[in-house]
Protein backbone atom coordinates (compact mmCIF):
# COMPACT_ATOMS: atom_id res chain seq x y z
CA UNK A 1 0.00 0.00 0.00
CA UNK A 2 1.27 3.51 -0.81
CA UNK A 3 2.48 5.37 2.24
CA UNK A 4 1.97 9.06 2.94
CA UNK A 5 5.17 11.03 3.57
CA UNK A 6 5.21 14.48 5.16
CA UNK A 7 8.01 16.88 6.01
CA UNK A 8 8.89 20.57 6.00
CA UNK A 9 11.70 23.09 6.09
CA UNK A 10 11.61 26.55 7.65
CA UNK A 11 11.97 29.50 5.28
CA UNK A 12 14.78 31.04 7.28
CA UNK A 13 17.46 31.46 4.61
CA UNK A 14 20.86 29.78 4.41
CA UNK A 15 19.51 26.28 3.70
CA UNK A 16 22.67 24.26 4.24
CA UNK A 17 24.10 20.85 3.45
CA UNK A 18 22.86 19.58 6.85
CA UNK A 19 19.28 20.37 5.80
CA UNK A 20 20.04 18.84 2.40
CA UNK A 21 21.62 15.59 3.57
CA UNK A 22 19.41 15.12 6.64
CA UNK A 23 16.11 16.04 4.98
CA UNK A 24 15.86 17.30 1.38
CA UNK A 25 17.78 14.44 -0.21
CA UNK A 26 15.47 11.96 1.48
CA UNK A 27 12.44 13.97 0.26
CA UNK A 28 13.38 13.44 -3.38
CA UNK A 29 14.18 9.74 -2.97
CA UNK A 30 10.89 9.00 -1.21
CA UNK A 31 8.85 10.42 -4.12
CA UNK A 32 9.33 7.30 -6.22
CA UNK A 33 7.27 4.98 -4.08
CA UNK A 34 5.13 7.16 -1.85
CA UNK A 35 2.58 9.93 -1.81
CA UNK A 36 4.61 12.91 -0.59
CA UNK A 37 3.51 16.18 0.97
CA UNK A 38 6.27 18.78 1.39
CA UNK A 39 5.63 22.01 3.20
CA UNK A 40 7.44 25.31 3.65
CA UNK A 41 6.77 25.83 7.34
CA UNK A 42 6.46 29.60 7.59
CA UNK A 43 4.41 29.47 10.83
CA UNK A 44 7.43 27.84 12.47
CA UNK A 45 9.69 30.58 11.15
CA UNK A 46 7.92 33.29 13.20
CA UNK A 47 8.68 31.56 16.50
CA UNK A 48 11.61 33.97 16.45
CA UNK A 49 11.05 37.50 15.03
CA UNK A 50 11.50 37.86 11.25
CA UNK A 51 11.52 40.80 8.85
CA UNK A 52 8.21 40.44 6.88
CA UNK A 53 9.71 41.26 3.47
CA UNK A 54 12.62 38.92 4.00
CA UNK A 55 10.30 36.14 5.20
CA UNK A 56 8.14 36.41 2.07
CA UNK A 57 11.24 36.16 -0.14
CA UNK A 58 12.61 33.24 1.88
CA UNK A 59 9.35 31.32 1.40
CA UNK A 60 9.80 31.49 -2.38
CA UNK A 61 13.53 30.73 -2.04
CA UNK A 62 12.82 27.48 -0.21
CA UNK A 63 10.04 26.55 -2.65
CA UNK A 64 12.49 27.04 -5.55
CA UNK A 65 15.15 25.06 -3.70
CA UNK A 66 12.74 22.18 -3.13
CA UNK A 67 12.31 21.90 -6.87
CA UNK A 68 15.97 22.53 -7.63
CA UNK A 69 16.99 19.51 -5.53
CA UNK A 70 14.49 17.34 -7.40
CA UNK A 71 11.10 17.56 -5.73
CA UNK A 72 8.62 17.22 -8.56
CA UNK A 73 5.36 19.13 -7.99
CA UNK A 74 3.61 16.89 -10.51
CA UNK A 75 4.19 13.95 -8.14
CA UNK A 76 4.45 15.61 -4.72
CA UNK A 77 2.32 18.25 -3.04
CA UNK A 78 4.42 21.38 -2.42
CA UNK A 79 2.82 24.23 -0.46
CA UNK A 80 3.20 26.93 2.17
CA UNK A 81 2.00 26.05 5.68
CA UNK A 82 0.08 29.27 6.41
CA UNK A 83 -1.94 28.81 3.19
CA UNK A 84 -3.66 25.83 4.87
CA UNK A 85 -5.59 26.93 8.01
CA UNK A 86 -5.85 23.37 9.38
CA UNK A 87 -2.26 23.48 10.72
CA UNK A 88 -3.02 26.21 13.27
CA UNK A 89 -6.47 24.80 14.04
CA UNK A 90 -5.21 21.29 14.78
CA UNK A 91 -2.25 22.70 16.75
CA UNK A 92 -4.69 24.35 19.18
CA UNK A 93 -6.63 21.13 19.68
CA UNK A 94 -3.41 19.15 20.27
CA UNK A 95 -2.18 21.78 22.69
CA UNK A 96 -5.04 20.73 24.95
CA UNK A 97 -3.72 17.14 25.03
CA UNK A 98 0.01 17.90 25.42
CA UNK A 99 1.64 18.35 28.83
CA UNK A 100 3.73 21.37 29.82
CA UNK A 101 6.16 18.94 31.48
CA UNK A 102 6.93 17.03 28.29
CA UNK A 103 7.35 20.27 26.31
CA UNK A 104 9.75 21.64 28.94
CA UNK A 105 11.98 18.64 28.30
CA UNK A 106 12.48 19.42 24.58
CA UNK A 107 16.21 20.07 24.13
CA UNK A 108 15.68 22.44 21.19
CA UNK A 109 13.50 24.68 23.40
CA UNK A 110 16.07 24.55 26.20
CA UNK A 111 18.91 25.42 23.77
CA UNK A 112 17.06 28.29 22.10
CA UNK A 113 15.40 29.84 25.18
CA UNK A 114 18.34 29.31 27.56
CA UNK A 115 16.04 29.78 30.57
CA UNK A 116 14.95 33.22 29.34
CA UNK A 117 11.46 33.91 30.74
CA UNK A 118 10.61 36.25 27.89
CA UNK A 119 11.24 33.53 25.28
CA UNK A 120 8.18 33.56 22.97
CA UNK A 121 5.37 31.13 23.77
CA UNK A 122 5.59 30.00 20.12
CA UNK A 123 9.11 28.70 20.70
CA UNK A 124 7.76 26.55 23.55
CA UNK A 125 4.70 25.34 21.58
CA UNK A 126 6.62 24.74 18.30
CA UNK A 127 6.71 20.93 18.69
CA UNK A 128 2.89 20.86 18.97
CA UNK A 129 2.54 22.76 15.70
CA UNK A 130 4.98 20.22 14.21
CA UNK A 131 2.79 17.39 15.54
CA UNK A 132 -0.24 19.05 13.91
CA UNK A 133 1.64 19.40 10.58
CA UNK A 134 2.33 15.67 10.57
CA UNK A 135 -1.00 14.36 11.89
CA UNK A 136 -3.07 16.61 9.62
CA UNK A 137 -2.01 14.55 6.59
CA UNK A 138 -2.37 11.08 8.16
CA UNK A 139 1.37 10.76 7.55
CA UNK A 140 3.06 7.37 7.85
CA UNK A 141 6.67 8.50 7.33
CA UNK A 142 8.43 11.73 8.36
CA UNK A 143 11.92 12.14 6.85
CA UNK A 144 13.93 14.49 9.10
CA UNK A 145 17.40 14.97 10.55
CA UNK A 146 18.39 13.43 13.89
CA UNK A 147 17.81 16.73 15.71
CA UNK A 148 14.06 16.22 15.25
CA UNK A 149 13.94 12.76 16.88
CA UNK A 150 12.57 14.08 20.15
CA UNK A 151 9.81 16.05 18.38
CA UNK A 152 8.74 12.97 16.40
CA UNK A 153 8.53 10.96 19.64
CA UNK A 154 6.37 13.71 21.15
CA UNK A 155 4.09 13.66 18.08
CA UNK A 156 3.62 9.91 18.50
CA UNK A 157 2.94 10.26 22.25
CA UNK A 158 0.27 12.93 21.71
CA UNK A 159 -1.36 10.98 18.85
CA UNK A 160 -1.49 7.77 20.91
CA UNK A 161 -2.92 9.71 23.87
CA UNK A 162 -5.70 11.20 21.70
CA UNK A 163 -6.39 7.83 20.04
CA UNK A 164 -6.73 6.15 23.44
CA UNK A 165 -9.40 8.67 24.36
CA UNK A 166 -11.33 9.03 21.10
CA UNK A 167 -10.65 5.90 19.06
CA UNK A 168 -7.66 4.28 17.39
CA UNK A 169 -8.43 5.65 13.97
CA UNK A 170 -8.44 9.32 15.02
CA UNK A 171 -4.79 9.72 14.03
CA UNK A 172 -2.34 7.65 12.02
CA UNK A 173 0.74 7.06 14.19
CA UNK A 174 3.73 8.33 12.17
CA UNK A 175 7.31 7.10 12.10
CA UNK A 176 10.45 9.22 11.75
CA UNK A 177 12.79 8.29 8.88
CA UNK A 178 16.41 9.05 9.73
CA UNK A 179 19.44 8.38 7.58
CA UNK A 180 22.35 6.34 8.89
CA UNK A 181 24.89 8.76 7.42
CA UNK A 182 24.32 12.51 7.12
CA UNK A 183 21.48 12.58 9.63
CA UNK A 184 23.46 15.02 11.73
CA UNK A 185 25.97 17.21 9.93
CA UNK A 186 28.11 19.19 12.35
CA UNK A 187 29.32 22.81 12.18
CA UNK A 188 32.60 23.27 10.32
CA UNK A 189 33.99 25.67 12.94
CA UNK A 190 32.84 23.56 15.90
CA UNK A 191 32.24 19.89 15.10
CA UNK A 192 30.59 19.33 18.48
CA UNK A 193 27.63 21.57 17.50
CA UNK A 194 25.18 20.81 14.68
CA UNK A 195 25.44 22.78 11.46
CA UNK A 196 22.73 25.44 11.72
CA UNK A 197 21.21 28.24 9.64
CA UNK A 198 21.23 30.70 12.50
CA UNK A 199 24.88 30.27 13.64
CA UNK A 200 26.66 33.63 13.47
CA UNK A 201 29.74 32.45 11.60
CA UNK A 202 28.83 31.91 7.89
CA UNK A 203 31.89 29.65 7.52
CA UNK A 204 30.35 27.25 10.07
CA UNK A 205 28.09 25.94 7.30
CA UNK A 206 27.94 25.33 3.57
CA UNK A 207 24.76 26.85 2.18
CA UNK A 208 23.31 25.25 -0.93
CA UNK A 209 23.55 28.58 -2.76
CA UNK A 210 27.13 29.45 -1.72
CA UNK A 211 29.52 30.06 -4.61
CA UNK A 212 32.45 27.70 -5.18
CA UNK A 213 35.03 30.04 -3.61
CA UNK A 214 33.00 30.35 -0.38
CA UNK A 215 32.54 26.58 -0.19
CA UNK A 216 36.30 26.02 -0.66
CA UNK A 217 37.12 28.61 2.01
CA UNK A 218 34.70 27.07 4.55
CA UNK A 219 36.09 23.57 4.00
CA UNK A 220 39.77 24.59 3.99
CA UNK A 221 39.26 26.49 7.27
CA UNK A 222 37.20 23.76 8.94
CA UNK A 223 38.34 22.72 12.41
CA UNK A 224 40.06 19.32 12.60
CA UNK A 225 42.75 18.09 15.03
CA UNK A 226 46.49 17.79 15.22
CA UNK A 227 47.16 14.05 14.89
CA UNK A 228 47.04 14.08 11.08
CA UNK A 229 45.26 10.75 10.57
CA UNK A 230 42.15 10.50 8.39
CA UNK A 231 39.98 8.13 10.38
CA UNK A 232 36.29 7.94 11.28
CA UNK A 233 36.03 8.41 15.03
CA UNK A 234 33.24 10.85 15.99
CA UNK A 235 34.25 10.87 19.69
CA UNK A 236 37.98 11.30 19.32
CA UNK A 237 38.10 13.10 15.95
CA UNK A 238 34.79 14.94 15.48
CA UNK A 239 36.08 17.35 12.82
CA UNK A 240 37.59 14.77 10.45
CA UNK A 241 34.67 12.40 11.04
CA UNK A 242 32.23 15.14 10.05
CA UNK A 243 34.22 15.85 6.87
CA UNK A 244 34.30 12.12 6.06
CA UNK A 245 30.51 11.97 6.51
CA UNK A 246 30.06 14.91 4.12
CA UNK A 247 32.53 13.36 1.66
CA UNK A 248 30.79 10.03 1.67
CA UNK A 249 27.31 11.60 1.31
CA UNK A 250 28.31 13.63 -1.73
CA UNK A 251 30.68 11.14 -3.40
CA UNK A 252 28.50 8.07 -2.99
CA UNK A 253 31.40 6.16 -1.37
CA UNK A 254 30.77 4.56 2.02
CA UNK A 255 32.54 6.02 5.06
CA UNK A 256 34.89 3.02 5.11
CA UNK A 257 35.73 3.46 1.41
CA UNK A 258 36.38 7.18 1.90
CA UNK A 259 38.59 6.42 4.90
CA UNK A 260 40.57 3.82 2.90
CA UNK A 261 40.98 6.20 -0.03
CA UNK A 262 42.62 8.92 2.07
CA UNK A 263 44.58 6.68 4.44
CA UNK A 264 48.07 8.13 4.95
CA UNK A 265 47.28 11.40 3.15
CA UNK A 266 47.36 14.89 4.67
CA UNK A 267 44.32 16.87 5.77
CA UNK A 268 45.03 19.60 3.16
CA UNK A 269 44.77 17.20 0.19
CA UNK A 270 41.64 15.59 1.61
CA UNK A 271 39.96 18.96 2.18
CA UNK A 272 40.80 20.08 -1.36
CA UNK A 273 39.17 17.01 -2.89
CA UNK A 274 36.21 17.29 -0.54
CA UNK A 275 35.66 20.87 -1.73
CA UNK A 276 35.66 19.61 -5.31
CA UNK A 277 33.14 16.85 -4.59
CA UNK A 278 30.83 19.30 -2.81
CA UNK A 279 31.02 22.05 -5.46
CA UNK A 280 30.43 19.49 -8.23
CA UNK A 281 27.27 18.34 -6.45
CA UNK A 282 25.93 21.81 -5.62
CA UNK A 283 26.59 23.60 -8.94
CA UNK A 284 23.65 21.99 -10.81
CA UNK A 285 21.33 22.66 -7.85
CA UNK A 286 22.36 26.34 -7.85
CA UNK A 287 21.76 26.62 -11.60
CA UNK A 288 18.34 24.98 -11.44
CA UNK A 289 17.43 27.17 -8.47
CA UNK A 290 18.22 30.42 -10.34
CA UNK A 291 15.98 29.41 -13.22
CA UNK A 292 13.05 28.19 -11.08
CA UNK A 293 13.19 31.19 -8.73
CA UNK A 294 12.73 33.54 -11.72
CA UNK A 295 9.91 31.54 -13.23
CA UNK A 296 6.29 32.61 -12.91
CA UNK A 297 5.27 28.97 -12.56
CA UNK A 298 6.57 28.95 -8.96
CA UNK A 299 3.51 30.76 -7.54
CA UNK A 300 1.17 28.54 -9.55
CA UNK A 301 2.82 25.43 -8.09
CA UNK A 302 2.32 26.74 -4.54
CA UNK A 303 -1.32 27.70 -5.15
CA UNK A 304 -2.11 24.31 -6.63
CA UNK A 305 -0.20 22.60 -3.79
CA UNK A 306 -2.18 24.53 -1.16
CA UNK A 307 -5.47 23.45 -2.75
CA UNK A 308 -4.42 19.79 -2.79
CA UNK A 309 -3.10 19.97 0.79
CA UNK A 310 -6.23 21.76 1.99
CA UNK A 311 -8.49 19.03 0.63
CA UNK A 312 -6.71 16.44 2.82
CA UNK A 313 -6.45 18.79 5.82
CA UNK A 314 -10.16 19.63 5.79
CA UNK A 315 -11.03 15.94 5.76
CA UNK A 316 -8.83 15.28 8.80
CA UNK A 317 -10.20 18.31 10.66
CA UNK A 318 -13.80 17.18 10.08
CA UNK A 319 -12.90 13.77 11.57
CA UNK A 320 -11.02 15.23 14.55
CA UNK A 321 -13.75 17.77 15.37
CA UNK A 322 -16.39 15.07 15.19
CA UNK A 323 -14.42 12.83 17.60
CA UNK A 324 -13.68 15.60 20.08
CA UNK A 325 -17.17 17.05 19.87
CA UNK A 326 -16.36 20.46 18.36
CA UNK A 327 -18.53 22.59 16.07
CA UNK A 328 -22.20 22.52 15.13
N1 LIG B 1 22.99 19.80 10.91
C1 LIG B 1 22.00 19.05 10.42
N2 LIG B 1 22.26 17.81 9.97
C2 LIG B 1 21.26 17.05 9.44
N3 LIG B 1 19.97 17.47 9.33
C3 LIG B 1 19.68 18.72 9.76
N4 LIG B 1 18.54 19.44 9.79
C4 LIG B 1 18.78 20.65 10.33
N5 LIG B 1 20.06 20.76 10.66
C5 LIG B 1 20.66 19.57 10.33
C6 LIG B 1 17.25 18.94 9.26
O1 LIG B 1 16.80 19.85 8.25
C7 LIG B 1 15.39 19.88 8.24
C8 LIG B 1 14.89 21.28 8.15
O2 LIG B 1 15.24 21.98 9.30
P1 LIG B 1 14.40 23.27 9.70
O3 LIG B 1 14.45 24.27 8.64
O4 LIG B 1 13.05 22.91 10.11
O5 LIG B 1 15.09 23.86 10.96
P2 LIG B 1 16.18 23.44 11.92
O6 LIG B 1 16.22 22.01 12.25
O7 LIG B 1 15.98 24.31 13.09
O8 LIG B 1 17.44 23.83 11.06
P3 LIG B 1 18.69 24.63 11.51
O9 LIG B 1 19.57 24.70 10.34
O10 LIG B 1 19.26 24.07 12.73
O11 LIG B 1 18.11 26.07 11.76
P4 LIG B 1 18.23 27.00 13.04
O12 LIG B 1 19.63 27.43 13.12
O13 LIG B 1 17.28 28.12 12.70
O14 LIG B 1 17.78 26.17 14.20
C9 LIG B 1 14.91 19.12 9.47
O15 LIG B 1 14.46 17.84 9.08
C10 LIG B 1 16.14 18.99 10.32
O16 LIG B 1 16.14 17.81 11.08
Short mmCIF file of N, CA and C and ligand atoms in Angstrom, two decimals, residues 7-12 14-24 27 41 44 48 50 108 112 126 143-149 182-187 193-199 205, ligand 1:
data_model
loop_
_atom_site.label_atom_id
_atom_site.label_comp_id
_atom_site.label_asym_id
_atom_site.label_seq_id
_atom_site.Cartn_x
_atom_site.Cartn_y
_atom_site.Cartn_z
N UNK A 7 6.94 16.18 5.31
CA UNK A 7 8.01 16.88 6.01
C UNK A 7 8.01 18.35 5.61
N UNK A 8 8.84 19.13 6.30
CA UNK A 8 8.89 20.57 6.00
C UNK A 8 10.24 21.17 6.35
N UNK A 9 10.48 22.34 5.78
CA UNK A 9 11.70 23.09 6.09
C UNK A 9 11.28 24.53 6.37
N UNK A 10 11.95 25.16 7.33
CA UNK A 10 11.61 26.55 7.65
C UNK A 10 12.20 27.49 6.61
N UNK A 11 11.43 28.53 6.23
CA UNK A 11 11.97 29.50 5.28
C UNK A 11 12.81 30.54 5.99
N UNK A 12 13.96 30.11 6.50
CA UNK A 12 14.78 31.04 7.28
C UNK A 12 16.13 31.32 6.62
N UNK A 14 19.66 30.60 4.15
CA UNK A 14 20.86 29.78 4.41
C UNK A 14 20.62 28.27 4.47
N UNK A 15 19.70 27.74 3.68
CA UNK A 15 19.51 26.28 3.70
C UNK A 15 20.86 25.64 3.40
N UNK A 16 21.29 24.76 4.31
CA UNK A 16 22.67 24.26 4.24
C UNK A 16 22.73 22.77 3.94
N UNK A 17 23.97 22.26 3.82
CA UNK A 17 24.10 20.85 3.45
C UNK A 17 23.60 19.91 4.55
N UNK A 18 23.48 20.40 5.78
CA UNK A 18 22.86 19.58 6.85
C UNK A 18 21.39 19.38 6.53
N UNK A 19 20.69 20.48 6.19
CA UNK A 19 19.28 20.37 5.80
C UNK A 19 19.14 19.47 4.56
N UNK A 20 20.10 19.61 3.65
CA UNK A 20 20.04 18.84 2.40
C UNK A 20 20.24 17.34 2.66
N UNK A 21 21.31 17.01 3.38
CA UNK A 21 21.62 15.59 3.57
C UNK A 21 20.67 14.94 4.57
N UNK A 22 20.30 15.70 5.63
CA UNK A 22 19.41 15.12 6.64
C UNK A 22 17.97 15.01 6.15
N UNK A 23 17.53 15.99 5.33
CA UNK A 23 16.11 16.04 4.98
C UNK A 23 15.85 16.05 3.47
N UNK A 24 16.27 17.11 2.79
CA UNK A 24 15.86 17.30 1.38
C UNK A 24 16.20 16.13 0.46
N UNK A 27 13.75 13.58 0.84
CA UNK A 27 12.44 13.97 0.26
C UNK A 27 12.37 13.49 -1.20
N UNK A 41 7.45 25.59 6.06
CA UNK A 41 6.77 25.83 7.34
C UNK A 41 7.01 27.27 7.84
N UNK A 44 6.32 28.16 11.56
CA UNK A 44 7.43 27.84 12.47
C UNK A 44 8.49 28.95 12.45
N UNK A 48 10.65 32.93 16.11
CA UNK A 48 11.61 33.97 16.45
C UNK A 48 11.37 35.10 15.44
N UNK A 50 10.97 37.83 12.61
CA UNK A 50 11.50 37.86 11.25
C UNK A 50 11.07 39.16 10.56
N UNK A 108 15.58 21.28 22.08
CA UNK A 108 15.68 22.44 21.19
C UNK A 108 15.13 23.70 21.88
N UNK A 112 17.39 26.99 22.70
CA UNK A 112 17.06 28.29 22.10
C UNK A 112 16.57 29.31 23.11
N UNK A 126 6.19 25.17 19.64
CA UNK A 126 6.62 24.74 18.30
C UNK A 126 6.45 23.24 18.04
N UNK A 143 10.47 12.09 7.03
CA UNK A 143 11.92 12.14 6.85
C UNK A 143 12.50 13.44 7.43
N UNK A 144 13.33 13.31 8.45
CA UNK A 144 13.93 14.49 9.10
C UNK A 144 15.35 14.15 9.57
N UNK A 145 16.08 15.18 9.97
CA UNK A 145 17.40 14.97 10.55
C UNK A 145 17.26 14.48 11.99
N UNK A 146 18.38 13.98 12.52
CA UNK A 146 18.39 13.43 13.89
C UNK A 146 17.94 14.42 14.96
N UNK A 147 18.15 15.72 14.70
CA UNK A 147 17.81 16.73 15.71
C UNK A 147 16.30 16.79 15.97
N UNK A 148 15.52 16.17 15.09
CA UNK A 148 14.06 16.22 15.25
C UNK A 148 13.49 14.96 15.91
N UNK A 149 14.39 14.04 16.32
CA UNK A 149 13.94 12.76 16.88
C UNK A 149 12.98 12.96 18.06
N UNK A 182 24.79 11.19 7.56
CA UNK A 182 24.32 12.51 7.12
C UNK A 182 23.11 13.01 7.91
N UNK A 183 22.66 12.18 8.87
CA UNK A 183 21.48 12.58 9.63
C UNK A 183 21.80 13.72 10.59
N UNK A 184 23.07 13.91 10.87
CA UNK A 184 23.46 15.02 11.73
C UNK A 184 24.81 15.57 11.25
N UNK A 185 24.74 16.59 10.43
CA UNK A 185 25.97 17.21 9.93
C UNK A 185 26.38 18.29 10.94
N UNK A 186 27.66 18.29 11.29
CA UNK A 186 28.11 19.19 12.35
C UNK A 186 28.70 20.49 11.77
N UNK A 187 28.79 21.51 12.62
CA UNK A 187 29.32 22.81 12.18
C UNK A 187 30.79 22.68 11.81
N UNK A 193 28.97 20.96 17.61
CA UNK A 193 27.63 21.57 17.50
C UNK A 193 27.06 21.25 16.13
N UNK A 194 25.72 21.15 16.01
CA UNK A 194 25.18 20.81 14.68
C UNK A 194 25.26 22.01 13.74
N UNK A 195 25.44 21.71 12.45
CA UNK A 195 25.44 22.78 11.46
C UNK A 195 24.06 23.43 11.50
N UNK A 196 24.02 24.77 11.54
CA UNK A 196 22.73 25.44 11.72
C UNK A 196 22.66 26.72 10.89
N UNK A 197 21.41 27.05 10.47
CA UNK A 197 21.21 28.24 9.64
C UNK A 197 21.49 29.50 10.43
N UNK A 198 21.17 29.46 11.73
CA UNK A 198 21.23 30.70 12.50
C UNK A 198 22.58 30.95 13.17
N UNK A 199 23.56 30.03 13.02
CA UNK A 199 24.88 30.27 13.64
C UNK A 199 25.49 31.54 13.04
N UNK A 205 28.98 26.78 8.12
CA UNK A 205 28.09 25.94 7.30
C UNK A 205 28.44 26.09 5.83
N1 LIG B 1 22.99 19.80 10.91
C1 LIG B 1 22.00 19.05 10.42
N2 LIG B 1 22.26 17.81 9.97
C2 LIG B 1 21.26 17.05 9.44
N3 LIG B 1 19.97 17.47 9.33
C3 LIG B 1 19.68 18.72 9.76
N4 LIG B 1 18.54 19.44 9.79
C4 LIG B 1 18.78 20.65 10.33
N5 LIG B 1 20.06 20.76 10.66
C5 LIG B 1 20.66 19.57 10.33
C6 LIG B 1 17.25 18.94 9.26
O1 LIG B 1 16.80 19.85 8.25
C7 LIG B 1 15.39 19.88 8.24
C8 LIG B 1 14.89 21.28 8.15
O2 LIG B 1 15.24 21.98 9.30
P1 LIG B 1 14.40 23.27 9.70
O3 LIG B 1 14.45 24.27 8.64
O4 LIG B 1 13.05 22.91 10.11
O5 LIG B 1 15.09 23.86 10.96
P2 LIG B 1 16.18 23.44 11.92
O6 LIG B 1 16.22 22.01 12.25
O7 LIG B 1 15.98 24.31 13.09
O8 LIG B 1 17.44 23.83 11.06
P3 LIG B 1 18.69 24.63 11.51
O9 LIG B 1 19.57 24.70 10.34
O10 LIG B 1 19.26 24.07 12.73
O11 LIG B 1 18.11 26.07 11.76
P4 LIG B 1 18.23 27.00 13.04
O12 LIG B 1 19.63 27.43 13.12
O13 LIG B 1 17.28 28.12 12.70
O14 LIG B 1 17.78 26.17 14.20
C9 LIG B 1 14.91 19.12 9.47
O15 LIG B 1 14.46 17.84 9.08
C10 LIG B 1 16.14 18.99 10.32
O16 LIG B 1 16.14 17.81 11.08
#
